Amino acid sequence: MDILEERIKLHLGISDDIYTIVIWGAGQFGELIYNLLASKWPQHKILGYVDSSVKQVTFKGQAKIFPISELTSMEYDLLFISSIEYESEIEAQLNSLDIKLPGKAIKLTEIPDLLLLIQELHASRDYQKTKNLIYRFPDVEAFWLLLSELATDPHESKLCYECYQRLSKKR
């Protein structure tokens, strides 16, 4: 299972609920999310995309692309944000539309219950479990920082800390 699929699965949860979904961003990443949702979770209804580059409803293949102005009148359960680079700007736009994070809007860079998981790892000091989680979530700074503390090899510890620093600078 790849990282994107893992993240989507975490956000959809294991319930039998059927969601109506909108994807913010009709670019390549949005299309990847759309195709993954359609193939792996076909029980959910994907309304289409919302995108700042369109002023009226258009189509991308079979999927509709709505202007952002229509988002407040749409009925949906979840909105996946498909832009990592413009995530903070999108979050500001969502706040101006009174759509709160977390809630209906989902940032795929965030992991549900991450804080609890990090607290458990700190308490257990489990090196192997932390290392395994880095393979699943390589973009989570806290895992790199913790692994730098747990590693017994000074070279590995230094490399992990450098990864932590690089990820911290991106935020």
XYZ file of N, CA and C in Angstrom:
513
model
N 0.853 -1.173 0.000
C 0.000 0.000 0.000
C 0.900 1.238 0.000
N 0.638 2.171 -0.908
C 1.491 3.352 -0.958
C 1.049 4.384 0.086
N 1.841 5.434 0.233
C 1.611 6.423 1.282
C 0.266 7.121 1.106
N -0.056 7.529 -0.121
C -1.317 8.227 -0.359
C -2.514 7.346 -0.015
N -2.465 6.111 -0.442
C -3.554 5.178 -0.133
C -3.691 4.990 1.375
N -2.568 4.887 2.055
C -2.559 4.731 3.514
C -3.211 5.935 4.190
N -2.860 7.142 3.732
C -3.420 8.358 4.322
C -4.926 8.440 4.102
N -5.360 8.168 2.890
C -6.796 8.219 2.600
C -7.534 7.210 3.472
N -6.974 6.015 3.580
C -7.596 4.965 4.395
C -7.725 5.406 5.851
N -6.708 6.058 6.377
C -6.756 6.543 7.756
C -7.874 7.566 7.945
N -8.068 8.418 6.953
C -9.092 9.457 7.069
C -10.500 8.912 6.846
N -10.636 7.922 5.994
C -11.957 7.334 5.773
C -12.368 6.456 6.944
N -11.381 5.914 7.646
C -11.671 5.067 8.794
C -12.132 3.688 8.363
N -12.569 2.917 9.332
C -12.983 1.540 9.048
C -14.491 1.370 9.150
N -15.202 2.478 9.257
C -16.659 2.380 9.388
C -17.289 1.993 8.048
N -18.543 1.623 8.116
C -19.297 1.286 6.909
C -19.994 2.507 6.323
N -19.708 3.686 6.871
C -20.329 4.907 6.363
C -19.963 5.116 4.903
N -20.910 5.640 4.167
C -20.669 5.989 2.766
C -20.627 7.505 2.694
N -19.529 8.038 2.167
C -19.306 9.474 2.147
C -19.517 10.052 0.752
N -19.962 11.295 0.743
C -19.976 12.098 -0.471
C -18.743 12.985 -0.379
N -17.905 12.933 -1.417
C -16.569 13.527 -1.346
C -16.372 14.565 -2.445
N -15.652 15.632 -2.081
C -15.197 16.648 -3.025
C -13.683 16.729 -2.879
N -12.988 16.993 -3.973
C -11.529 17.127 -3.953
C -11.181 18.562 -4.325
N -10.431 19.226 -3.468
C -9.993 20.602 -3.746
C -8.729 20.521 -4.587
N -8.826 20.937 -5.827
C -7.693 20.928 -6.741
C -7.880 19.896 -7.831
N -7.895 20.374 -9.075
C -8.125 19.475 -10.209
C -6.839 19.166 -10.966
N -5.705 19.381 -10.324
C -4.424 19.083 -10.959
C -4.091 17.598 -10.886
N -2.818 17.282 -11.110
C -2.383 15.883 -11.149
C -2.609 15.167 -9.823
N -2.313 15.835 -8.711
C -2.485 15.201 -7.404
C -3.967 14.980 -7.115
N -4.795 15.952 -7.469
C -6.238 15.795 -7.300
C -6.770 14.641 -8.120
N -6.276 14.526 -9.337
C -6.690 13.427 -10.209
C -6.244 12.080 -9.636
N -5.060 12.051 -9.064
C -4.556 10.829 -8.430
C -5.461 10.427 -7.260
N -5.851 11.400 -6.451
C -6.759 11.127 -5.331
C -8.103 10.633 -5.854
N -8.624 11.306 -6.870
C -9.910 10.920 -7.467
C -9.861 9.463 -7.947
N -8.833 9.134 -8.717
C -8.718 7.777 -9.271
C -8.534 6.727 -8.176
N -7.774 7.063 -7.147
C -7.568 6.133 -6.037
C -8.867 5.902 -5.273
N -9.593 6.978 -4.992
C -10.888 6.838 -4.313
C -11.851 6.004 -5.151
N -11.907 6.294 -6.448
C -12.841 5.587 -7.334
C -12.504 4.102 -7.445
N -11.211 3.765 -7.434
C -10.839 2.355 -7.608
C -10.838 1.570 -6.297
N -10.381 2.177 -5.205
C -10.249 1.454 -3.932
C -11.487 1.554 -3.043
N -12.228 2.652 -3.164
C -13.409 2.876 -2.330
C -14.598 3.297 -3.204
N -15.027 2.420 -4.107
C -16.092 2.789 -5.052
C -17.456 3.015 -4.400
N -17.608 2.610 -3.146
C -18.890 2.809 -2.465
C -19.157 4.289 -2.177
N -18.108 5.099 -2.140
C -18.277 6.523 -1.864
C -18.627 7.274 -3.151
N -19.350 8.357 -2.995
C -19.756 9.174 -4.140
C -18.818 10.376 -4.242
N -18.143 10.504 -5.372
C -17.244 11.633 -5.587
C -17.987 12.649 -6.451
N -18.283 13.813 -5.868
C -18.996 14.852 -6.613
C -18.123 15.461 -7.698
N -16.827 15.508 -7.445
C -15.883 16.090 -8.397
C -14.857 16.930 -7.668
N -14.389 17.953 -8.366
C -13.342 18.823 -7.850
C -13.896 20.228 -7.619
N -13.245 20.989 -6.753
C -13.386 22.440 -6.739
C -12.001 22.983 -7.044
N -11.953 24.064 -7.815
C -10.657 24.586 -8.224
C -10.755 26.093 -8.422
N -9.729 26.796 -7.981
C -9.719 28.258 -8.080
C -9.538 28.747 -9.513
N -9.121 27.881 -10.405
C -8.875 28.311 -11.787
C -10.126 28.306 -12.661
N -11.248 27.801 -12.148
C -12.474 27.782 -12.960
C -13.499 28.754 -12.380
N -14.254 29.381 -13.265
C -15.287 30.333 -12.849
C -16.687 29.767 -13.047
N -16.791 28.705 -13.827
C -18.070 28.017 -14.012
C -17.790 26.524 -14.096
N -18.831 25.729 -13.915
C -18.659 24.272 -13.895
C -18.117 23.798 -15.240
N -17.044 23.007 -15.183
C -16.468 22.380 -16.376
C -16.279 20.900 -16.064
N -15.694 20.194 -16.998
C -15.481 18.758 -16.804
C -14.024 18.390 -17.022
N -13.592 17.374 -16.292
C -12.294 16.727 -16.497
C -12.628 15.254 -16.635
N -12.685 14.774 -17.858
C -13.182 13.423 -18.096
C -14.643 13.381 -17.715
N -15.002 12.444 -16.847
C -16.381 12.329 -16.367
C -16.642 13.177 -15.117
N -15.586 13.722 -14.528
C -15.718 14.450 -13.260
C -15.974 15.936 -13.488
N -16.843 16.489 -12.670
C -17.122 17.920 -12.724
C -16.056 18.685 -11.947
N -15.745 19.880 -12.448
C -14.887 20.814 -11.725
C -15.745 22.037 -11.417
N -15.926 22.296 -10.121
C -16.755 23.408 -9.674
C -15.877 24.588 -9.274
N -16.368 25.811 -9.468
C -15.646 26.959 -8.908
C -15.771 26.939 -7.383
N -14.818 27.519 -6.712
C -14.808 27.520 -5.250
C -16.068 28.176 -4.694
N -16.599 29.150 -5.406
C -17.799 29.853 -4.934
C -18.990 28.918 -4.739
N -18.992 27.764 -5.388
C -20.103 26.817 -5.255
C -19.937 25.859 -4.074
N -18.774 25.877 -3.451
C -18.489 24.927 -2.372
C -19.474 25.051 -1.208
N -19.854 26.270 -0.865
C -20.747 26.461 0.284
C -22.159 25.946 0.031
N -22.549 25.818 -1.222
C -23.898 25.317 -1.518
C -23.910 23.820 -1.846
N -22.739 23.210 -1.880
C -22.655 21.783 -2.190
C -22.900 20.952 -0.929
N -23.518 19.800 -1.108
C -23.726 18.882 0.013
C -22.708 17.749 -0.093
N -21.797 17.710 0.865
C -20.744 16.698 0.875
C -20.366 16.399 2.317
N -19.709 15.272 2.520
C -19.255 14.873 3.852
C -17.786 15.205 4.078
N -16.964 14.972 3.051
C -15.521 15.158 3.173
C -14.979 15.934 1.986
N -13.981 16.763 2.256
C -13.288 17.498 1.209
C -11.800 17.207 1.361
N -11.214 16.542 0.386
C -9.782 16.240 0.418
C -9.022 17.379 -0.247
N -8.026 17.917 0.441
C -7.182 18.970 -0.121
C -6.044 18.297 -0.874
N -5.961 18.573 -2.173
C -4.978 17.863 -3.000
C -3.752 18.708 -3.322
N -3.536 19.778 -2.592
C -2.353 20.598 -2.818
C -1.566 20.698 -1.524
N -0.358 20.222 -1.548
C 0.498 20.326 -0.371
C 1.175 21.692 -0.360
N 1.581 22.154 -1.527
C 2.297 23.423 -1.651
C 1.449 24.618 -1.204
N 0.157 24.599 -1.523
C -0.725 25.728 -1.203
C -1.693 25.404 -0.068
N -1.342 24.440 0.744
C -2.225 23.970 1.805
C -2.645 25.088 2.762
N -1.707 25.936 3.173
C -2.053 26.994 4.132
C -2.970 28.035 3.503
N -2.770 28.353 2.219
C -3.657 29.294 1.534
C -5.060 28.704 1.387
N -5.123 27.425 1.082
C -6.420 26.749 0.953
C -7.121 26.729 2.309
N -6.359 26.457 3.361
C -6.938 26.456 4.704
C -7.530 27.828 5.033
N -6.839 28.903 4.651
C -7.356 30.257 4.884
C -8.652 30.483 4.103
N -8.686 30.011 2.853
C -9.910 30.136 2.055
C -11.052 29.347 2.688
N -10.756 28.154 3.171
C -11.780 27.342 3.825
C -12.306 28.036 5.076
N -11.407 28.621 5.850
C -11.837 29.353 7.046
C -12.741 30.521 6.679
N -12.412 31.211 5.584
C -13.256 32.333 5.157
C -14.635 31.856 4.704
N -14.726 30.597 4.285
C -16.009 30.005 3.898
C -16.683 29.310 5.082
N -16.067 29.415 6.272
C -16.550 28.800 7.506
C -16.549 27.268 7.435
N -15.565 26.718 6.737
C -15.356 25.268 6.681
C -14.105 24.988 7.506
N -14.257 24.251 8.578
C -13.183 24.095 9.560
C -12.352 22.829 9.348
N -11.085 22.958 9.728
C -10.154 21.839 9.773
C -9.857 21.558 11.240
N -9.779 20.374 11.734
C -10.315 19.200 11.050
C -11.834 19.254 11.079
N -12.417 18.421 10.354
C -13.866 18.399 10.197
C -14.161 17.847 8.826
N -14.873 18.616 8.038
C -15.178 18.165 6.684
C -13.939 18.172 5.797
N -13.066 19.152 6.011
C -11.885 19.297 5.162
C -10.734 18.464 5.715
N -10.049 17.779 4.818
C -8.977 16.863 5.211
C -7.682 17.246 4.512
N -6.640 17.464 5.333
C -5.299 17.673 4.792
C -4.601 16.318 4.846
N -4.160 15.843 3.712
C -3.518 14.526 3.670
C -2.133 14.531 4.304
N -1.637 15.714 4.648
C -0.363 15.783 5.360
C -0.550 15.544 6.850
N -1.795 15.485 7.293
C -2.071 15.223 8.702
C -2.601 13.807 8.875
N -2.282 13.232 10.012
C -2.673 11.857 10.301
C -3.601 11.875 11.507
N -4.781 11.260 11.388
C -5.677 11.210 12.545
C -5.001 10.527 13.732
N -5.208 11.064 14.910
C -4.671 10.514 16.166
C -3.144 10.472 16.199
N -2.500 11.334 15.425
C -1.040 11.346 15.380
C -0.441 11.706 16.737
N -1.004 12.695 17.402
C -0.461 13.115 18.686
C -0.469 11.970 19.691
N -1.558 11.235 19.731
C -1.657 10.087 20.633
C -0.594 9.038 20.295
N -0.411 8.766 19.018
C 0.588 7.792 18.580
C 1.995 8.235 18.979
N 2.299 9.507 18.790
C 3.622 10.020 19.156
C 3.838 9.919 20.669
N 2.807 10.235 21.441
C 2.917 10.118 22.902
C 3.183 8.673 23.315
N 2.496 7.736 22.675
C 2.709 6.315 22.980
C 4.135 5.889 22.642
N 4.649 6.353 21.502
C 6.017 6.002 21.111
C 7.037 6.604 22.069
N 6.815 7.841 22.493
C 7.724 8.461 23.465
C 7.745 7.667 24.762
N 6.576 7.240 25.194
C 6.486 6.484 26.451
C 7.139 5.109 26.332
N 6.923 4.435 25.211
C 7.452 3.071 25.051
C 8.924 3.057 24.654
N 9.391 4.157 24.035
C 10.783 4.247 23.545
C 11.108 3.078 22.620
N 10.151 2.684 21.814
C 10.279 1.524 20.931
C 10.931 1.942 19.607
N 12.221 1.652 19.494
C 13.001 2.023 18.315
C 12.436 1.393 17.047
N 12.197 0.086 17.060
C 11.760 -0.625 15.855
C 10.390 -0.143 15.375
N 9.480 0.064 16.297
C 8.143 0.539 15.919
C 8.228 1.940 15.299
N 9.060 2.790 15.880
C 9.245 4.140 15.339
C 9.843 4.069 13.941
N 10.830 3.215 13.765
C 11.474 3.064 12.455
C 10.474 2.543 11.420
N 9.644 1.596 11.802
C 8.631 1.071 10.880
C 7.621 2.145 10.487
N 7.278 3.012 11.420
C 6.326 4.084 11.111
C 6.908 5.106 10.140
N 8.214 5.288 10.171
C 8.838 6.221 9.232
C 8.669 5.732 7.799
N 8.680 4.424 7.598
C 8.450 3.898 6.249
C 7.040 4.223 5.771
N 6.084 4.218 6.691
C 4.693 4.521 6.339
C 4.434 6.017 6.246
N 5.122 6.797 7.069
C 4.869 8.235 7.155
C 6.190 9.013 7.116
N 6.874 9.014 5.993
C 8.193 9.648 5.937
C 8.170 11.169 6.076
N 7.005 11.783 5.982
C 6.926 13.240 6.076
C 6.537 13.751 7.463
N 6.505 12.870 8.453
C 6.129 13.280 9.810
C 7.398 13.588 10.608
N 7.590 14.880 10.870
C 8.797 15.346 11.560
C 9.012 14.665 12.904
N 7.945 14.517 13.661
C 8.055 13.985 15.026
C 8.650 12.582 15.053
N 8.356 11.777 14.039
C 8.926 10.427 13.998
C 10.441 10.491 13.784
N 10.892 11.411 12.922
C 12.329 11.551 12.668
C 13.052 12.042 13.919
N 12.444 12.990 14.616
C 13.059 13.504 15.839
C 13.163 12.401 16.889
N 12.090 11.662 17.072
C 12.107 10.574 18.049
C 13.126 9.503 17.663
N 13.185 9.154 16.383
C 14.147 8.139 15.948
C 15.579 8.627 16.158
N 15.812 9.930 15.977
C 17.162 10.459 16.227
C 17.546 10.301 17.701
N 16.557 10.364 18.588
C 16.812 10.179 20.023
C 17.000 8.709 20.387
N 16.290 7.824 19.678
C 16.320 6.396 20.021
C 17.469 5.627 19.372
N 17.979 6.128 18.260
C 19.032 5.407 17.532
C 20.292 5.308 18.388
N 20.869 4.115 18.406
C 22.105 3.918 19.177
C 23.341 4.228 18.342
N 23.222 4.154 17.038
C 24.324 4.484 16.137
C 24.354 6.010 15.957
N 25.476 6.659 16.319
C 25.552 8.124 16.219
C 25.329 8.649 14.792
N 25.799 7.907 13.789
C 25.616 8.329 12.395
C 24.129 8.307 12.025
N 23.440 7.237 12.400
C 22.005 7.139 12.126
C 21.243 8.237 12.862
N 21.628 8.476 14.090
C 20.981 9.513 14.884
C 21.124 10.881 14.216
N 22.317 11.164 13.721
C 22.580 12.441 13.052
C 21.756 12.563 11.770
N 21.703 11.506 10.978
C 20.921 11.529 9.734
C 19.430 11.736 10.010
N 18.935 11.072 11.020
C 17.515 11.228 11.383
C 17.226 12.654 11.824
N 18.151 13.226 12.582
C 17.954 14.601 13.036
C 17.992 15.573 11.857
N 18.853 15.309 10.890
C 18.898 16.150 9.686
C 17.586 16.060 8.905
N 17.009 14.875 8.831
C 15.697 14.720 8.174
C 14.642 15.531 8.920
N 14.672 15.447 10.231
C 13.740 16.225 11.053
C 13.891 17.722 10.754
N 15.127 18.214 10.720
C 15.365 19.638 10.472
C 14.869 20.062 9.090
N 15.127 19.246 8.088
C 14.683 19.587 6.722
C 13.164 19.640 6.624
N 12.510 18.689 7.249
C 11.043 18.697 7.235
C 10.497 19.892 8.002
N 11.154 20.262 9.095
C 10.706 21.404 9.897
C 10.795 22.702 9.107
N 11.809 22.828 8.274
C 11.986 24.045 7.466
C 10.914 24.188 6.397
N 10.348 23.071 5.946
C 9.319 23.114 4.904
C 7.992 23.634 5.431
N 7.786 23.583 6.707
C 6.482 23.975 7.287
C 6.416 25.445 7.539
